[in-house]
Short mmCIF file of C-alpha atoms in Angstrom, two decimals:
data_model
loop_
_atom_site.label_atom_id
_atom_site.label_comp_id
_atom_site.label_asym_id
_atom_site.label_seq_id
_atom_site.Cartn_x
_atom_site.Cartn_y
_atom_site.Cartn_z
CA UNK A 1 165.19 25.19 32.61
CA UNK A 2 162.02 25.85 30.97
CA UNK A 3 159.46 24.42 33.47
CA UNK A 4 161.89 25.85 36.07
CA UNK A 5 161.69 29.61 34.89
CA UNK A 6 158.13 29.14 34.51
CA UNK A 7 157.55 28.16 37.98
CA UNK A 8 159.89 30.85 38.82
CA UNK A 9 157.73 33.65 36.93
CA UNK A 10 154.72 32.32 38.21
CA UNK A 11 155.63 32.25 42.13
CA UNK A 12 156.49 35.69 41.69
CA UNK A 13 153.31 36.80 39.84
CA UNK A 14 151.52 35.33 42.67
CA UNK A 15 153.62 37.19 45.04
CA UNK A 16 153.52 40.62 43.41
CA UNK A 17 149.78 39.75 43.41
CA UNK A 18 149.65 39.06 47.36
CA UNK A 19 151.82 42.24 47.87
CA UNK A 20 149.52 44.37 45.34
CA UNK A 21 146.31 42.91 47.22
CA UNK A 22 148.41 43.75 50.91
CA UNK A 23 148.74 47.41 49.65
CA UNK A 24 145.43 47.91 48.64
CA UNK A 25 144.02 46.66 51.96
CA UNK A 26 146.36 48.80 53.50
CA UNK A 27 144.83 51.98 51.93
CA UNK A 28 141.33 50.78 52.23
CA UNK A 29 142.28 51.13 56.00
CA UNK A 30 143.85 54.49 55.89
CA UNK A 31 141.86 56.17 53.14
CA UNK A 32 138.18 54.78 53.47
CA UNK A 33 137.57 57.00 56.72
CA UNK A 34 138.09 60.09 54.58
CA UNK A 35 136.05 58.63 51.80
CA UNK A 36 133.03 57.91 54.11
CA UNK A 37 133.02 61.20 55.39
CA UNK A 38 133.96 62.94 52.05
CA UNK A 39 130.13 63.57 50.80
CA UNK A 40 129.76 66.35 54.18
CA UNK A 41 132.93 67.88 53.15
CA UNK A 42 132.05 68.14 49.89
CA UNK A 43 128.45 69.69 50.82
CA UNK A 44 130.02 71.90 53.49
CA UNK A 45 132.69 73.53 50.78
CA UNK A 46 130.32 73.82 48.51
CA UNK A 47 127.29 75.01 50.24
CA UNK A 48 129.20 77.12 53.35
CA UNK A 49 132.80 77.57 52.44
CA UNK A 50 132.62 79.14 49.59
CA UNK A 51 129.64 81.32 50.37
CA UNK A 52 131.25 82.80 53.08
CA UNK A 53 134.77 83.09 51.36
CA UNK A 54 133.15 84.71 48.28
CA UNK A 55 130.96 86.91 50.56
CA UNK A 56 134.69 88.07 52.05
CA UNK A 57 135.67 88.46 48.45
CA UNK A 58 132.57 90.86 47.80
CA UNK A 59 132.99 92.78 51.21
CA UNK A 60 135.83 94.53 50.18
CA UNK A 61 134.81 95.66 46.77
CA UNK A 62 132.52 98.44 45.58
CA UNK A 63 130.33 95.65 44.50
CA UNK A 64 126.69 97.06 43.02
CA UNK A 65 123.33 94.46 42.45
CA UNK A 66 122.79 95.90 38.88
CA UNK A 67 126.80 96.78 37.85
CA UNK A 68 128.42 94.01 39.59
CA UNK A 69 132.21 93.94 40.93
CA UNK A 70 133.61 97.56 41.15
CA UNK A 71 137.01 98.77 42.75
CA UNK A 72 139.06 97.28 45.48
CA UNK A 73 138.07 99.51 48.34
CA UNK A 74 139.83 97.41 51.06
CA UNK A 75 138.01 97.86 54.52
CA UNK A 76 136.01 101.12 53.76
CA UNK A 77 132.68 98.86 53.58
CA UNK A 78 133.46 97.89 57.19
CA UNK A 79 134.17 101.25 58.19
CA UNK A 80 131.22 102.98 56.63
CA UNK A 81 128.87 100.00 58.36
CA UNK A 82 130.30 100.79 61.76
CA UNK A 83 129.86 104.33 61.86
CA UNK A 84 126.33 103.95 60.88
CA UNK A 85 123.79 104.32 63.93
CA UNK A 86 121.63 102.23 61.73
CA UNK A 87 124.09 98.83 62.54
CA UNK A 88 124.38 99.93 66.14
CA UNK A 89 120.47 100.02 66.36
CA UNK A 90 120.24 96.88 64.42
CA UNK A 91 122.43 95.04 66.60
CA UNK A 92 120.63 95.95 69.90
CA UNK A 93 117.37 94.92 68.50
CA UNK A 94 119.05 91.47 67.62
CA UNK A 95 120.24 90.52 71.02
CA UNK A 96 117.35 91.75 72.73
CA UNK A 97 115.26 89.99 70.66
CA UNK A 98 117.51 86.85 71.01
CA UNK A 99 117.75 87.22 74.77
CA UNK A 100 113.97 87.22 75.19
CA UNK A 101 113.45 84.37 73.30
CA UNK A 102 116.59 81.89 73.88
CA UNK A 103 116.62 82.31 77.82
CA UNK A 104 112.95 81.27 78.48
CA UNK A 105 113.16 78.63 74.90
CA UNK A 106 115.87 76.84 77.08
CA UNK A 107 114.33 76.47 80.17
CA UNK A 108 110.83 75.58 78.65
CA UNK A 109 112.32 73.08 76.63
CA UNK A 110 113.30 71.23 79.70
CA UNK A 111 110.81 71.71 81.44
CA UNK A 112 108.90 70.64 78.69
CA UNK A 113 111.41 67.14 77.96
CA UNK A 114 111.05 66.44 81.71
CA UNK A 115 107.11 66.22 81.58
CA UNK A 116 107.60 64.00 78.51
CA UNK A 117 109.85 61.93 80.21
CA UNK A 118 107.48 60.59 82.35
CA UNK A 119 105.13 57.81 81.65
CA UNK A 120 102.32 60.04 80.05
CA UNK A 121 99.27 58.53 78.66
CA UNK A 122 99.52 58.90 74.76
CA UNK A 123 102.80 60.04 75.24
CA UNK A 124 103.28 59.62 71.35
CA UNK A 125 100.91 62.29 70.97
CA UNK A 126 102.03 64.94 73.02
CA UNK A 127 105.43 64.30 71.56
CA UNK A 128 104.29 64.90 68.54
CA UNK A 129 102.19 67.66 69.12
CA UNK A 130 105.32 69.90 70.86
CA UNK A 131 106.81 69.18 67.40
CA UNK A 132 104.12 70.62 65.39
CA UNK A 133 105.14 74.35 65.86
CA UNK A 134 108.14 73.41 64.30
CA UNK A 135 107.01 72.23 61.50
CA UNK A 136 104.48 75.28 60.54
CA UNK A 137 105.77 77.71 57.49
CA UNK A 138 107.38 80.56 59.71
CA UNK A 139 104.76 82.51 57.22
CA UNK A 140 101.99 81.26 58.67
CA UNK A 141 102.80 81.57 62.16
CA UNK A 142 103.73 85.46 61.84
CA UNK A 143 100.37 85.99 59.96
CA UNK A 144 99.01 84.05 63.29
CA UNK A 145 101.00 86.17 65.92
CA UNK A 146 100.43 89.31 63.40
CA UNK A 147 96.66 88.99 64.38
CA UNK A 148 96.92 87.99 67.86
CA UNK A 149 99.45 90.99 68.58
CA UNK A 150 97.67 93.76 66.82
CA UNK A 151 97.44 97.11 68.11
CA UNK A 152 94.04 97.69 67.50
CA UNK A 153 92.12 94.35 66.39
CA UNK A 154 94.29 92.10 68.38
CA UNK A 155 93.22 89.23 70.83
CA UNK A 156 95.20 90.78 73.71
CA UNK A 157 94.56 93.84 73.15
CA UNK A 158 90.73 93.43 72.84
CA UNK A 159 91.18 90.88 76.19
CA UNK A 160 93.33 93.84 78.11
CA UNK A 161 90.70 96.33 76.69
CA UNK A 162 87.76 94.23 78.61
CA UNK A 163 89.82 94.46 81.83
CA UNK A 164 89.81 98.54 81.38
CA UNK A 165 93.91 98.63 81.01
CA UNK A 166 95.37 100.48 78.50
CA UNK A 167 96.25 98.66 74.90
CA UNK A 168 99.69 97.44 73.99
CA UNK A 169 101.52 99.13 71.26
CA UNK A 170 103.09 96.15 69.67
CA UNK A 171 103.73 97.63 66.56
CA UNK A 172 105.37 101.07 68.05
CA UNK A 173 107.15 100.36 71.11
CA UNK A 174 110.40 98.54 71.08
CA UNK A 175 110.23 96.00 74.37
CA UNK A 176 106.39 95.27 72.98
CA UNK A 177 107.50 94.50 69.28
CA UNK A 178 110.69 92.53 70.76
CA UNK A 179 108.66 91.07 73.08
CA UNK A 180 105.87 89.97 70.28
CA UNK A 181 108.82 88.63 68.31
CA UNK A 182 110.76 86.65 70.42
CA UNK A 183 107.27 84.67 71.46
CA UNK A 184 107.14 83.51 67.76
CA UNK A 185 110.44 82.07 67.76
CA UNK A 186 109.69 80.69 71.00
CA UNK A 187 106.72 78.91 69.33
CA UNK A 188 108.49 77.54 66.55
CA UNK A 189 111.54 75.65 68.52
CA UNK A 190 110.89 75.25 72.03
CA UNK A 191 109.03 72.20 71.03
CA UNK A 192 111.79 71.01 68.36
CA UNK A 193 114.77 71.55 71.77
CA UNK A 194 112.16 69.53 73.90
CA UNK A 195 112.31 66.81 71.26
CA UNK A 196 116.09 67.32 71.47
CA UNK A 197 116.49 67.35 75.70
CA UNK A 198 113.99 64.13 75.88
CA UNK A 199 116.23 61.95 74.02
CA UNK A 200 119.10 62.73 75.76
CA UNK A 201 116.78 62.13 79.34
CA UNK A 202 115.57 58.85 78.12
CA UNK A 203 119.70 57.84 77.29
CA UNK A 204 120.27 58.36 81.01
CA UNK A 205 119.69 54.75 82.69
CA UNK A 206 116.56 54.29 85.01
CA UNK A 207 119.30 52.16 87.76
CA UNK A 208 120.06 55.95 88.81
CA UNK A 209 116.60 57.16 89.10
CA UNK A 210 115.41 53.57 90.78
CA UNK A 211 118.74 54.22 93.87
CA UNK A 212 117.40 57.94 94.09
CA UNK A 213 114.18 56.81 94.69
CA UNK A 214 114.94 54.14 96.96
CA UNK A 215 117.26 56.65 98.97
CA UNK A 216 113.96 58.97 99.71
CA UNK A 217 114.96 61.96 96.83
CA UNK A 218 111.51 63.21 95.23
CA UNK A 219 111.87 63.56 91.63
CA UNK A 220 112.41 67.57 91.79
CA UNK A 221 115.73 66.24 93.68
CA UNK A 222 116.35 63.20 91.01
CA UNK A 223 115.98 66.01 87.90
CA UNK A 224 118.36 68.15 89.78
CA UNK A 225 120.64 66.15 91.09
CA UNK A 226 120.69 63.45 88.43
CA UNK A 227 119.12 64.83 85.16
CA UNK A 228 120.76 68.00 85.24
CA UNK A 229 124.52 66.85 85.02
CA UNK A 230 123.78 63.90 82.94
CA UNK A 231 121.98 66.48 80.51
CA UNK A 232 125.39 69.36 80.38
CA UNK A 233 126.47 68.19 76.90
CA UNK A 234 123.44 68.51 75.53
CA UNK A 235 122.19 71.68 77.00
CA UNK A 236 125.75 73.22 76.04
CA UNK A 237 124.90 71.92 72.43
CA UNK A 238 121.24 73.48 72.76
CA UNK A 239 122.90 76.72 73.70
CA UNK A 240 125.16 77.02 71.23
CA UNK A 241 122.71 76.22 68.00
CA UNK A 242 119.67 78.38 69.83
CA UNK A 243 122.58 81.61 69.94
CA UNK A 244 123.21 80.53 66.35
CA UNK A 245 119.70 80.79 65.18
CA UNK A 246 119.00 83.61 67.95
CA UNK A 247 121.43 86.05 66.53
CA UNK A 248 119.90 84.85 63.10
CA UNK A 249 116.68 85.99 63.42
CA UNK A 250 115.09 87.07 60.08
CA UNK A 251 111.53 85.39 59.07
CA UNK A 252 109.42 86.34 62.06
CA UNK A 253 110.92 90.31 62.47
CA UNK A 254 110.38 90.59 58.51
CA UNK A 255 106.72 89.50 58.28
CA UNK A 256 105.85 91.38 61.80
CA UNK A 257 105.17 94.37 59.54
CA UNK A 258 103.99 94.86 55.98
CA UNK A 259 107.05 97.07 54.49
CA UNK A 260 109.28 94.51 56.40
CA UNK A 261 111.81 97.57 57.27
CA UNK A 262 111.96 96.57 61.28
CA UNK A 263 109.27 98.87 62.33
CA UNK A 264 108.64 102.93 61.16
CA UNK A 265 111.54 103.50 63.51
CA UNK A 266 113.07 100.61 62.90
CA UNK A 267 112.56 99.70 66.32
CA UNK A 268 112.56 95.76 65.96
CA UNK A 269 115.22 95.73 62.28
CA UNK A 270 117.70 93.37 63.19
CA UNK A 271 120.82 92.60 62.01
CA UNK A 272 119.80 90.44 58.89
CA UNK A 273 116.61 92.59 58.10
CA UNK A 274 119.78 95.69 57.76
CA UNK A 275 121.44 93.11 55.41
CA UNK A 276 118.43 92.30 53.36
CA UNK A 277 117.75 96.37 53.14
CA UNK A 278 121.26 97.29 51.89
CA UNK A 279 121.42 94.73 49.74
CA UNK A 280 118.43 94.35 47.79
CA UNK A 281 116.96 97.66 48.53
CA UNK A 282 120.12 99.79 48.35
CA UNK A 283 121.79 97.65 45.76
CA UNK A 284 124.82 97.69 47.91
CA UNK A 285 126.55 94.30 48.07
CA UNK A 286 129.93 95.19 49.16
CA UNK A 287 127.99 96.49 52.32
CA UNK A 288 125.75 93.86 53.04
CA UNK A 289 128.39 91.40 52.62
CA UNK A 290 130.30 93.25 55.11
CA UNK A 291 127.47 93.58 58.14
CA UNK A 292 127.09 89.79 57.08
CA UNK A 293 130.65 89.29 58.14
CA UNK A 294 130.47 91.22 61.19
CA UNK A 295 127.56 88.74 61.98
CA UNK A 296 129.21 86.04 61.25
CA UNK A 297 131.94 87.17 63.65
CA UNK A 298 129.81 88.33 66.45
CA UNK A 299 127.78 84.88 66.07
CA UNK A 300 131.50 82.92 66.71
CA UNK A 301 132.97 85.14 69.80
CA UNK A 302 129.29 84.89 71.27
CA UNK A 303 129.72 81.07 70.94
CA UNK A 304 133.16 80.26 71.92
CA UNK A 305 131.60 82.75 75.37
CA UNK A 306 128.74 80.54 75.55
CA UNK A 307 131.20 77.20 75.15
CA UNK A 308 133.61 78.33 77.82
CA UNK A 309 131.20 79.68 80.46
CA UNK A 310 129.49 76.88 80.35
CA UNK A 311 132.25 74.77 80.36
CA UNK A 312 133.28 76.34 83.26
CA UNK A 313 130.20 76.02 85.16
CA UNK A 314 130.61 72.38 84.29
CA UNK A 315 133.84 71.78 85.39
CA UNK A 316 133.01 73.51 89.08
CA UNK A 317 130.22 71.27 89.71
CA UNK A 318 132.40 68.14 88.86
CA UNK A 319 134.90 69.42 91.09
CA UNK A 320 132.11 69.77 94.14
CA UNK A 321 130.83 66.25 93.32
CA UNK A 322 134.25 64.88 93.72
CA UNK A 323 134.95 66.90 96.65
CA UNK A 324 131.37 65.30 98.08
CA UNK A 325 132.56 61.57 97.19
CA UNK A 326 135.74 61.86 98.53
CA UNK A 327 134.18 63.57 101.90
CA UNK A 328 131.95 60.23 101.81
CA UNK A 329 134.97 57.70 101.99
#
């Protein structure tokens, strides 16, 4: 009876074991998906969640840079924003600025990726070199663009000044200063959205390009026809983070001058320049927080636009390239 209730206590040790080791490979499969992606959770609630929860939290106090959390004043920080002209004026500035620089950014960048594409000589090199921008201190390349852009000493003035036109008032006018700024930012990432559009070309397969070829289609025809569509993911993702960063704009409008306001007039201040004056120059927290909000907001309804238009535009050239294949059979 012994040996036998032994046996019996071992068979089911070993069985409780087998069951034990069953469960645990059963939550190894269900839980170590969430564990693998955990760490970019983590990051993201710690370095964007609860930045932009607290900076909700602030927005509707009387919250002060020296005296710190004040009264509950509900939406009055979003009310006194909006019914200043300075917001309004900020906000134009911002999307012509972005405008002028993500529209021709875009289509450089492909143009730029489709050059690359091809089998250039030292073709490491110039994809490097389209990089470089990028990779410049956003200091140093306004202290560059300051010099090149001035209104009296500059190298386009002094070049229009030898052709007998009349100088450029970067520094006055609004299109000029907009103008000056969004070729900066077009400096620093058309290069980096080449980089981006060239990998995505080189994914495509070369069968596709080879049949083109063969049919008698000239390679404006293959990057239109071929390129193009293969590329709509990407160039929607492209889109999306250049309005991100476009509406974003901060570094190159705050070194364009020397006080860093947006201009005497404010004629270039943009949206985050307003932030950075009402909060560190006004001492007003619950306000900036609140323009940073209304950013934030105008940044996500200008991107779900961007999404679904160009989603759209998507989905009505699949539809005419079905439409062609089925006219084929």
């Amino acid at each position: 009876m012994t040996t036998t209730s032994a046996a019996v206590e071992v068979n089911a040790r070993s069985i409780r074991r087998i069951a034990f080791s069953h469960k645990l490979s059963r939550w190894d499969v269900r839980f170590s998906p969430y564990l693998y992606i955990s760490p970019f959770f983590l990051v993201f609630g710690v370095m964007g969640l609860f930045p932009l929860l607290y900076t909700a939290w602030v927005s509707v106090h009387d919250w002060n840079l020296i005296g710190g959390q004040g009264d509950f004043v509900g939406l009055e920080n979003f009310v006194t924003v909006l019914t200043q002209g300075y917001f309004w004026n900020s906000l134009r500035n911002t999307f012509s600025i972005f405008l002028l620089s993500s529209i021709p950014q875009v289509l450089l960048a492909l143009g730029i990726a489709a050059v690359l594409d091809f089998n250039l000589r030292g073709k490491t090199f110039w994809r490097m070199g389209v990089l470089l921008p990028y990779v410049v201190a956003p200091v140093a390349v306004a202290l560059i663009f300051n010099d090149l852009f001035g209104d009296k000493y500059g190298l386009i003035n002094s070049a229009i000044g030898g052709l007998g036109l009349e100088p450029i008032r970067w520094h006055v006018d609004v299109i000029p200063s907009h103008l000056a700024i969004a070729t900066m930012v077009n400096f620093r990432w058309t290069g980096y959205n080449a980089l981006i559009f060239l990998a995505a070309m080189q994914a495509v397969p070369r069968d596709y390009y080879e049949a083109a070829i063969i049919d008698g289609a000239n390679r404006w025809r293959t990057f239109r026809s071929i390129t193009l569509p293969l590329l709509r993911p990407i160039i929607i993702f492209v889109i999306l983070t250049s309005t991100i960063g476009g509406l974003q704009i901060f570094d190159e409008a705050r070194m364009f001058d020397n006080v860093g306001q947006g201009g005497a007039s404010r004629q270039w201040q943009t949206l985050t320049l307003y932030i950075y004056e009402l909060g560190w120059n006004q001492r007003n927290f619950g306000r900036a927080s609140a323009v940073a909000w209304l950013l934030f907001l105008i940044i996500i309804v200008i991107a779900v636009a961007n999404f679904l238009i160009t989603r759209r535009i998507a989905g009505t050239a699949d539809r005419k390239l079905r439409t062609r294949a089925r006219g084929l059979k």
